[in-house]
Tab-separated table of C-alpha atoms in Angstrom:
chain	number	residue	atom	x	y	z
A	10	UNK	CA	79.311	-22.074	-95.739
A	11	UNK	CA	78.719	-23.700	-99.128
A	12	UNK	CA	80.471	-22.096	-102.084
A	13	UNK	CA	77.921	-20.003	-104.039
A	14	UNK	CA	79.431	-20.862	-107.438
A	15	UNK	CA	80.359	-24.534	-107.921
A	16	UNK	CA	82.386	-25.438	-111.005
A	17	UNK	CA	84.668	-28.272	-109.861
A	18	UNK	CA	81.985	-31.007	-109.826
A	19	UNK	CA	78.654	-31.806	-111.478
A	20	UNK	CA	75.797	-30.140	-109.601
A	21	UNK	CA	72.276	-31.016	-108.495
A	22	UNK	CA	69.635	-29.402	-106.348
A	23	UNK	CA	69.939	-25.666	-105.671
A	24	UNK	CA	73.125	-25.411	-107.748
A	25	UNK	CA	71.455	-26.865	-110.856
A	26	UNK	CA	70.317	-24.046	-113.138
A	27	UNK	CA	67.613	-24.225	-115.800
A	28	UNK	CA	66.958	-27.182	-118.134
A	29	UNK	CA	63.789	-28.313	-116.384
A	30	UNK	CA	62.322	-29.315	-119.743
A	31	UNK	CA	65.348	-31.468	-120.599
A	32	UNK	CA	65.117	-33.161	-117.179
A	33	UNK	CA	61.464	-34.004	-117.765
A	34	UNK	CA	62.064	-35.290	-121.295
A	35	UNK	CA	65.044	-37.402	-120.213
A	36	UNK	CA	63.078	-38.914	-117.314
A	37	UNK	CA	60.172	-39.785	-119.611
A	38	UNK	CA	62.494	-41.426	-122.127
A	39	UNK	CA	64.247	-43.474	-119.449
A	40	UNK	CA	60.996	-44.614	-117.888
A	41	UNK	CA	59.868	-45.765	-121.343
A	42	UNK	CA	63.108	-47.728	-121.767
A	43	UNK	CA	64.318	-45.478	-124.579
A	44	UNK	CA	68.026	-44.956	-125.287
A	45	UNK	CA	69.323	-41.373	-125.335
A	46	UNK	CA	72.383	-39.495	-126.576
A	47	UNK	CA	73.575	-36.148	-125.191
A	48	UNK	CA	76.464	-34.225	-126.694
A	49	UNK	CA	77.790	-30.723	-126.322
A	50	UNK	CA	81.085	-28.968	-125.601
A	51	UNK	CA	83.083	-29.934	-122.490
A	52	UNK	CA	81.618	-28.695	-119.194
A	53	UNK	CA	78.284	-27.804	-120.770
A	54	UNK	CA	76.282	-29.587	-118.060
A	55	UNK	CA	75.621	-33.047	-119.529
A	56	UNK	CA	76.537	-34.964	-116.373
A	57	UNK	CA	74.673	-32.484	-114.174
A	58	UNK	CA	71.562	-32.932	-116.333
A	59	UNK	CA	71.735	-36.712	-116.025
A	60	UNK	CA	72.360	-36.631	-112.277
A	61	UNK	CA	69.599	-34.085	-111.635
A	62	UNK	CA	67.170	-36.212	-113.656
A	63	UNK	CA	68.059	-39.345	-111.697
A	64	UNK	CA	67.807	-37.347	-108.452
A	65	UNK	CA	64.292	-36.218	-109.415
A	66	UNK	CA	63.269	-39.771	-110.285
A	67	UNK	CA	64.531	-41.136	-106.967
A	68	UNK	CA	62.791	-38.312	-105.093
A	69	UNK	CA	59.568	-39.359	-106.833
A	70	UNK	CA	60.015	-42.874	-105.437
A	71	UNK	CA	60.989	-44.577	-108.686
A	72	UNK	CA	63.496	-47.414	-108.097
A	73	UNK	CA	66.230	-48.214	-110.615
A	74	UNK	CA	69.845	-49.312	-110.915
A	75	UNK	CA	72.457	-47.165	-112.630
A	76	UNK	CA	75.968	-47.861	-113.931
A	77	UNK	CA	78.541	-45.293	-115.087
A	78	UNK	CA	81.044	-46.313	-117.767
A	79	UNK	CA	83.765	-43.767	-118.582
A	80	UNK	CA	85.253	-44.447	-122.014
A	81	UNK	CA	87.700	-41.521	-121.978
A	82	UNK	CA	90.767	-43.815	-121.937
A	83	UNK	CA	89.392	-46.644	-124.083
A	84	UNK	CA	91.786	-47.706	-126.819
A	85	UNK	CA	90.828	-51.362	-127.453
A	86	UNK	CA	87.644	-53.410	-127.592
A	87	UNK	CA	88.917	-55.408	-124.638
A	88	UNK	CA	89.319	-52.199	-122.607
A	89	UNK	CA	85.765	-51.150	-123.316
A	90	UNK	CA	84.192	-54.531	-122.606
A	91	UNK	CA	86.052	-54.897	-119.305
A	92	UNK	CA	85.038	-51.382	-118.239
A	93	UNK	CA	81.450	-51.910	-119.330
A	94	UNK	CA	81.028	-55.300	-117.726
A	95	UNK	CA	82.765	-54.262	-114.514
A	96	UNK	CA	80.597	-51.147	-114.089
A	97	UNK	CA	77.348	-52.988	-114.833
A	98	UNK	CA	78.086	-55.914	-112.496
A	99	UNK	CA	79.383	-53.679	-109.702
A	100	UNK	CA	76.144	-51.686	-109.818
A	101	UNK	CA	73.966	-54.779	-109.442
A	102	UNK	CA	75.990	-57.070	-107.164
A	103	UNK	CA	78.341	-56.620	-104.235
A	104	UNK	CA	80.569	-59.632	-103.506
A	105	UNK	CA	83.114	-61.677	-105.484
A	106	UNK	CA	80.832	-64.711	-105.250
A	107	UNK	CA	77.980	-62.641	-106.680
A	108	UNK	CA	80.169	-61.456	-109.567
A	109	UNK	CA	81.343	-64.975	-110.378
A	110	UNK	CA	77.797	-66.355	-110.279
A	111	UNK	CA	76.394	-63.522	-112.411
A	112	UNK	CA	79.055	-63.991	-115.093
A	113	UNK	CA	78.339	-67.706	-115.051
A	114	UNK	CA	74.582	-67.127	-115.464
A	115	UNK	CA	74.474	-64.223	-117.884
A	116	UNK	CA	77.678	-64.647	-119.907
A	117	UNK	CA	77.861	-68.405	-120.220
A	118	UNK	CA	79.330	-69.478	-123.550
A	119	UNK	CA	81.452	-66.335	-123.936
A	120	UNK	CA	85.129	-65.658	-123.299
A	121	UNK	CA	84.349	-63.636	-120.163
A	122	UNK	CA	85.351	-65.072	-116.800
A	123	UNK	CA	85.675	-63.984	-113.200
A	124	UNK	CA	89.281	-64.375	-112.012
A	125	UNK	CA	89.514	-64.261	-108.208
A	126	UNK	CA	93.248	-63.517	-108.324
A	127	UNK	CA	92.788	-60.574	-110.719
A	128	UNK	CA	89.955	-59.252	-108.591
A	129	UNK	CA	92.102	-59.460	-105.462
A	130	UNK	CA	95.051	-57.687	-107.070
A	131	UNK	CA	93.376	-55.173	-109.433
A	132	UNK	CA	89.656	-55.383	-108.565
A	133	UNK	CA	88.920	-56.471	-112.139
A	134	UNK	CA	85.483	-58.057	-112.183
A	135	UNK	CA	85.513	-59.106	-115.839
A	136	UNK	CA	88.488	-60.857	-117.418
A	137	UNK	CA	88.897	-62.457	-120.823
A	138	UNK	CA	90.663	-65.652	-121.713
A	139	UNK	CA	90.538	-64.955	-125.476
A	140	UNK	CA	90.227	-62.069	-127.910
A	141	UNK	CA	86.578	-60.917	-128.001
A	142	UNK	CA	84.406	-61.971	-130.931
A	143	UNK	CA	81.063	-60.573	-132.051
A	144	UNK	CA	79.110	-62.946	-129.811
A	145	UNK	CA	81.099	-61.746	-126.788
A	146	UNK	CA	80.262	-58.119	-127.529
A	147	UNK	CA	76.609	-58.864	-128.272
A	148	UNK	CA	76.131	-60.835	-125.067
A	149	UNK	CA	77.844	-58.124	-123.016
A	150	UNK	CA	75.521	-55.489	-124.476
A	151	UNK	CA	72.564	-57.666	-123.431
A	152	UNK	CA	73.823	-57.858	-119.851
A	153	UNK	CA	71.973	-54.780	-118.466
A	154	UNK	CA	68.634	-56.046	-119.790
A	155	UNK	CA	69.236	-59.509	-118.353
A	156	UNK	CA	70.006	-58.006	-114.946
A	157	UNK	CA	66.969	-55.724	-115.149
A	158	UNK	CA	64.834	-58.814	-115.783
A	159	UNK	CA	66.472	-60.739	-112.955
A	160	UNK	CA	66.239	-57.894	-110.418
A	161	UNK	CA	62.811	-56.756	-111.665
A	162	UNK	CA	64.078	-53.182	-111.771
A	163	UNK	CA	64.994	-50.763	-114.578
A	164	UNK	CA	68.721	-50.506	-115.287
A	165	UNK	CA	70.246	-47.328	-116.754
A	166	UNK	CA	73.761	-47.386	-118.209
A	167	UNK	CA	75.506	-44.033	-118.718
A	168	UNK	CA	78.495	-44.184	-121.083
A	169	UNK	CA	80.591	-41.018	-120.833
A	170	UNK	CA	82.991	-39.890	-123.598
A	171	UNK	CA	81.252	-42.364	-125.896
A	172	UNK	CA	82.999	-40.979	-128.990
A	173	UNK	CA	86.277	-42.466	-127.695
A	174	UNK	CA	84.946	-45.954	-128.377
A	175	UNK	CA	85.780	-45.179	-132.026
A	176	UNK	CA	89.459	-45.335	-131.031
A	177	UNK	CA	89.086	-49.036	-130.235
A	178	UNK	CA	90.022	-51.673	-132.749
A	179	UNK	CA	86.940	-53.014	-134.532
A	180	UNK	CA	84.715	-50.379	-132.951
A	181	UNK	CA	82.157	-51.107	-135.693
A	182	UNK	CA	81.622	-54.532	-134.102
A	183	UNK	CA	80.807	-52.839	-130.804
A	184	UNK	CA	78.300	-50.509	-132.461
A	185	UNK	CA	76.763	-53.310	-134.528
A	186	UNK	CA	76.463	-55.559	-131.475
A	187	UNK	CA	74.760	-52.754	-129.563
A	188	UNK	CA	72.337	-52.216	-132.439
A	189	UNK	CA	71.499	-55.924	-132.497
A	190	UNK	CA	71.039	-56.054	-128.732
A	191	UNK	CA	68.743	-53.028	-128.868
A	192	UNK	CA	66.748	-54.508	-131.751
A	193	UNK	CA	66.431	-57.934	-130.132
A	194	UNK	CA	65.073	-56.586	-126.856
A	195	UNK	CA	61.411	-57.396	-126.421
A	196	UNK	CA	59.680	-54.029	-126.751
A	197	UNK	CA	56.864	-55.210	-124.474
A	198	UNK	CA	59.185	-56.460	-121.751
A	199	UNK	CA	59.352	-54.554	-118.462
A	200	UNK	CA	61.376	-53.480	-116.657
A	201	UNK	CA	63.799	-52.322	-119.313
A	202	UNK	CA	67.424	-51.268	-119.502
A	203	UNK	CA	68.282	-48.001	-121.224
A	204	UNK	CA	71.575	-46.497	-122.353
A	205	UNK	CA	72.577	-42.819	-122.118
A	206	UNK	CA	75.448	-41.933	-124.433
A	207	UNK	CA	77.227	-38.672	-123.580
A	208	UNK	CA	80.149	-37.007	-125.324
A	209	UNK	CA	82.037	-33.711	-125.337
A	210	UNK	CA	83.467	-34.016	-128.846
A	211	UNK	CA	80.508	-32.560	-130.683
A	212	UNK	CA	81.528	-33.395	-134.234
A	213	UNK	CA	82.642	-36.919	-133.364
A	214	UNK	CA	79.271	-37.617	-131.747
A	215	UNK	CA	77.491	-36.082	-134.754
A	216	UNK	CA	79.545	-38.402	-136.964
A	217	UNK	CA	78.300	-41.451	-135.043
A	218	UNK	CA	74.644	-40.561	-134.646
A	219	UNK	CA	73.862	-38.113	-137.485
A	220	UNK	CA	76.295	-38.760	-140.347
A	221	UNK	CA	76.932	-42.526	-140.168
A	222	UNK	CA	73.519	-43.023	-138.537
A	223	UNK	CA	74.526	-45.756	-136.142
A	224	UNK	CA	71.609	-46.652	-133.843
A	225	UNK	CA	69.186	-45.153	-136.359
A	226	UNK	CA	65.720	-44.916	-134.777
A	227	UNK	CA	67.076	-46.696	-131.700
A	228	UNK	CA	68.627	-43.754	-129.833
A	229	UNK	CA	66.924	-40.416	-129.185
A	230	UNK	CA	69.084	-37.306	-129.444
A	231	UNK	CA	68.268	-34.876	-126.622
A	232	UNK	CA	69.756	-31.458	-127.529
A	233	UNK	CA	70.980	-29.261	-124.690
A	234	UNK	CA	69.246	-25.936	-125.094
A	235	UNK	CA	71.030	-22.733	-124.111
A	236	UNK	CA	70.199	-21.872	-120.520
A	237	UNK	CA	67.868	-18.878	-120.335
A	238	UNK	CA	69.712	-15.684	-119.391
A	239	UNK	CA	67.089	-14.968	-116.728
A	240	UNK	CA	67.757	-18.274	-114.978
A	241	UNK	CA	71.514	-17.706	-115.132
A	242	UNK	CA	71.232	-14.121	-113.835
A	243	UNK	CA	69.001	-15.164	-110.931
A	244	UNK	CA	71.556	-17.830	-110.042
A	245	UNK	CA	74.346	-15.220	-110.048
A	246	UNK	CA	72.409	-12.668	-107.986
A	247	UNK	CA	71.335	-15.360	-105.503
A	248	UNK	CA	74.910	-16.602	-105.185
A	249	UNK	CA	76.302	-13.171	-104.363
A	250	UNK	CA	73.387	-12.411	-102.039
A	251	UNK	CA	74.235	-15.519	-99.987
A	252	UNK	CA	77.643	-13.996	-99.209
A	253	UNK	CA	76.284	-10.490	-98.622
A	254	UNK	CA	77.293	-9.053	-101.990
A	255	UNK	CA	75.499	-7.256	-104.809
A	256	UNK	CA	75.827	-7.246	-108.599
A	257	UNK	CA	73.786	-5.281	-111.136
A	258	UNK	CA	71.677	-7.320	-113.550
A	259	UNK	CA	73.237	-5.641	-116.584
A	260	UNK	CA	76.731	-6.717	-115.521
A	261	UNK	CA	75.557	-10.284	-114.907
A	262	UNK	CA	73.821	-10.253	-118.310
A	263	UNK	CA	77.023	-9.117	-120.024
A	264	UNK	CA	78.884	-12.114	-118.591
A	265	UNK	CA	76.048	-14.451	-119.638
A	266	UNK	CA	76.302	-13.170	-123.209
A	267	UNK	CA	80.102	-13.497	-123.256
A	268	UNK	CA	80.043	-17.098	-122.029
A	269	UNK	CA	76.800	-18.002	-123.889
A	270	UNK	CA	75.285	-18.929	-120.505
A	271	UNK	CA	77.696	-21.880	-120.157
A	272	UNK	CA	77.341	-22.451	-116.426
A	273	UNK	CA	80.803	-23.962	-115.894
A	274	UNK	CA	82.477	-20.831	-117.262
A	275	UNK	CA	79.995	-18.551	-115.475
A	276	UNK	CA	80.492	-20.261	-112.123
A	277	UNK	CA	84.267	-20.161	-112.497
A	278	UNK	CA	84.137	-16.497	-113.545
A	279	UNK	CA	81.880	-15.376	-110.717
A	280	UNK	CA	83.790	-17.457	-108.192
A	281	UNK	CA	86.837	-15.357	-109.117
A	282	UNK	CA	84.745	-12.177	-108.801
A	283	UNK	CA	83.569	-13.338	-105.381
A	284	UNK	CA	87.143	-13.845	-104.210
A	285	UNK	CA	88.140	-10.340	-105.417
A	286	UNK	CA	85.346	-8.391	-103.784
A	287	UNK	CA	84.002	-7.466	-100.374
A	288	UNK	CA	80.595	-6.075	-101.224
A	289	UNK	CA	79.645	-4.465	-104.549
A	290	UNK	CA	80.637	-6.234	-107.775
A	291	UNK	CA	81.550	-3.455	-110.202
A	292	UNK	CA	82.793	-3.480	-113.797
A	293	UNK	CA	86.448	-3.209	-112.760
A	294	UNK	CA	86.157	-6.435	-110.782
A	295	UNK	CA	84.612	-8.181	-113.791
A	296	UNK	CA	87.465	-7.018	-116.018
A	297	UNK	CA	90.062	-8.276	-113.521
A	298	UNK	CA	88.219	-11.585	-113.214
A	299	UNK	CA	88.110	-11.986	-116.996
A	300	UNK	CA	91.860	-11.356	-117.193
A	301	UNK	CA	92.331	-14.026	-114.522
A	302	UNK	CA	90.173	-16.444	-116.540
A	303	UNK	CA	92.278	-15.769	-119.631
A	304	UNK	CA	95.463	-16.391	-117.637
A	305	UNK	CA	94.095	-19.751	-116.485
A	306	UNK	CA	93.054	-20.952	-119.956
A	307	UNK	CA	95.509	-19.178	-122.285
A	308	UNK	CA	98.079	-21.980	-122.369
A	309	UNK	CA	95.386	-24.374	-123.587
A	310	UNK	CA	94.295	-21.873	-126.229
A	311	UNK	CA	97.875	-21.353	-127.446
A	312	UNK	CA	98.276	-25.100	-127.866
A	313	UNK	CA	95.116	-25.153	-129.966
A	314	UNK	CA	96.207	-22.368	-132.343
A	315	UNK	CA	99.767	-23.692	-132.613
A	316	UNK	CA	98.250	-26.888	-134.002
A	317	UNK	CA	96.431	-25.012	-136.782
A	318	UNK	CA	97.768	-24.417	-140.280
A	319	UNK	CA	97.740	-20.996	-141.954
A	320	UNK	CA	94.659	-21.949	-143.982
A	321	UNK	CA	92.862	-23.201	-140.886
A	322	UNK	CA	93.620	-19.958	-139.066
A	323	UNK	CA	92.390	-17.978	-142.074
A	324	UNK	CA	89.081	-19.856	-142.005
A	325	UNK	CA	88.752	-19.227	-138.268
A	326	UNK	CA	89.326	-15.526	-138.950
A	327	UNK	CA	86.609	-15.629	-141.613
A	328	UNK	CA	84.182	-17.182	-139.109
A	329	UNK	CA	84.937	-14.408	-136.618
A	330	UNK	CA	84.312	-11.877	-139.384
A	331	UNK	CA	80.832	-13.343	-139.873
A	332	UNK	CA	81.434	-15.195	-143.128
A	333	UNK	CA	79.049	-18.112	-143.736
A	334	UNK	CA	79.730	-18.966	-147.421
A	335	UNK	CA	83.388	-19.868	-147.537
A	336	UNK	CA	83.494	-21.103	-151.125
A	337	UNK	CA	82.539	-17.772	-152.669
A	338	UNK	CA	85.327	-16.576	-154.937
A	339	UNK	CA	85.755	-13.237	-153.140
A	340	UNK	CA	86.015	-14.999	-149.766
A	341	UNK	CA	88.591	-17.467	-151.086
A	342	UNK	CA	90.650	-14.576	-152.446
A	343	UNK	CA	90.296	-12.343	-149.371
A	344	UNK	CA	91.331	-15.064	-146.902
A	345	UNK	CA	93.831	-16.778	-149.227
A	346	UNK	CA	92.059	-20.139	-149.051
A	347	UNK	CA	93.259	-21.245	-152.527
A	348	UNK	CA	90.182	-23.142	-153.752
A	349	UNK	CA	86.740	-24.435	-152.818
A	350	UNK	CA	88.223	-27.954	-152.536
A	351	UNK	CA	90.779	-26.644	-150.051
A	352	UNK	CA	87.981	-24.923	-148.118
A	353	UNK	CA	86.236	-28.294	-147.703
A	354	UNK	CA	89.452	-29.878	-146.429
A	355	UNK	CA	90.051	-27.046	-143.992
A	356	UNK	CA	86.474	-27.173	-142.675
A	357	UNK	CA	86.776	-30.933	-142.128
A	358	UNK	CA	90.075	-30.457	-140.299
A	359	UNK	CA	88.615	-27.816	-137.975
A	360	UNK	CA	85.651	-30.066	-137.234
A	361	UNK	CA	87.903	-33.005	-136.422
A	362	UNK	CA	89.911	-30.789	-134.084
A	363	UNK	CA	86.626	-29.759	-132.427
A	364	UNK	CA	87.345	-26.068	-133.050
A	365	UNK	CA	84.078	-25.368	-134.867
A	366	UNK	CA	80.821	-26.973	-135.907
A	367	UNK	CA	77.700	-26.020	-137.858
A	368	UNK	CA	74.375	-25.227	-136.228
A	369	UNK	CA	70.904	-26.196	-137.431
A	370	UNK	CA	70.989	-23.254	-139.886
A	371	UNK	CA	74.288	-24.567	-141.317
A	372	UNK	CA	76.109	-21.558	-139.879
A	373	UNK	CA	79.652	-21.967	-138.527
A	374	UNK	CA	80.096	-21.724	-134.747
A	375	UNK	CA	83.304	-21.617	-132.694
A	376	UNK	CA	82.524	-24.231	-130.067
A	377	UNK	CA	84.236	-22.752	-126.992
A	378	UNK	CA	82.928	-19.258	-126.073
A	379	UNK	CA	86.013	-18.199	-124.086
A	380	UNK	CA	88.295	-19.461	-126.862
A	381	UNK	CA	86.262	-17.385	-129.329
A	382	UNK	CA	86.715	-14.304	-127.128
A	383	UNK	CA	90.460	-14.960	-126.858
A	384	UNK	CA	90.795	-15.431	-130.625
A	385	UNK	CA	88.866	-12.280	-131.404
A	386	UNK	CA	90.379	-9.946	-128.833
A	387	UNK	CA	93.868	-11.275	-128.135
A	388	UNK	CA	95.078	-13.492	-130.970
A	389	UNK	CA	93.587	-11.603	-133.949
A	390	UNK	CA	93.334	-8.281	-132.052
A	391	UNK	CA	89.935	-7.481	-133.545
A	392	UNK	CA	88.701	-5.058	-130.841
């Protein structure tokens, strides 16, 4: 029997909850050849949204190619270009001869080559015989569109952990080359390639797309809306019903509020509840399951707080207390924040550490809902 609560992999189909509007919008953007960025906290459902959208498009009979580029371990421009080129070529071609011919056609005049020996030993499709220059990066960013033209089929490139590209040397050249490639694409040409940029470091992605305004008017930001409590509760009730168990709506709603309807946390939480029960899911089981969740994640949370200074912890405490104007003199005195200049430094530090961000109302938000619960109830003992 299939597990009723899946949290170890991205989900599609019956396990995909809510976000029908986002799926429709993303599909429309892709079909129009528009580039998209998605960012939210880790395990918020970005990959599931992309995969469900592509699943819907295939089910509707719409052909396309897709390449996945994971930038999580990118540290140099060479790393990124090899990953990018390898993923794109592997998605469009299938044999070493095909790879060699495609590089010869589409990347002629660059420092990219196909090395049969490297492919045989490491399966590297793209190799470089020189340090990459701007032309190399620009031509590589054009590659998906060239293949889309050649194959007469749309080509979608999903770059995961895109914020990590900023760790590469000369990452500005990569961004600038992408911008030029996007701008130089014939807007009337079909089929088109389209990029989807995803990232779990919210503030780093905001820095790229909102603060520095890279890809301005070239990439559409698709916000992930909070999943409706009703959709999440129906998913929970349906999951328990499939294994012959029952949970009251109010208890399921309480968990949805605690985890802000983050489905990865909810599925993990209710999977633990499922393993602890034989029939009726009562409040005692939920409490035991929450304690188990804390035990699983507490080491990670302790590492996070041990990396914070006294001033940073004081600002976190202020956020939990509901403070929104940190530079007010009484707030600075109460939380021993020294000065308004120090408050700005502390806020920037917490953003860079991806502890907190600011919402559209410019209100501070602790990014991780379980971490917020742990801070409030265990670390600061604010029950």
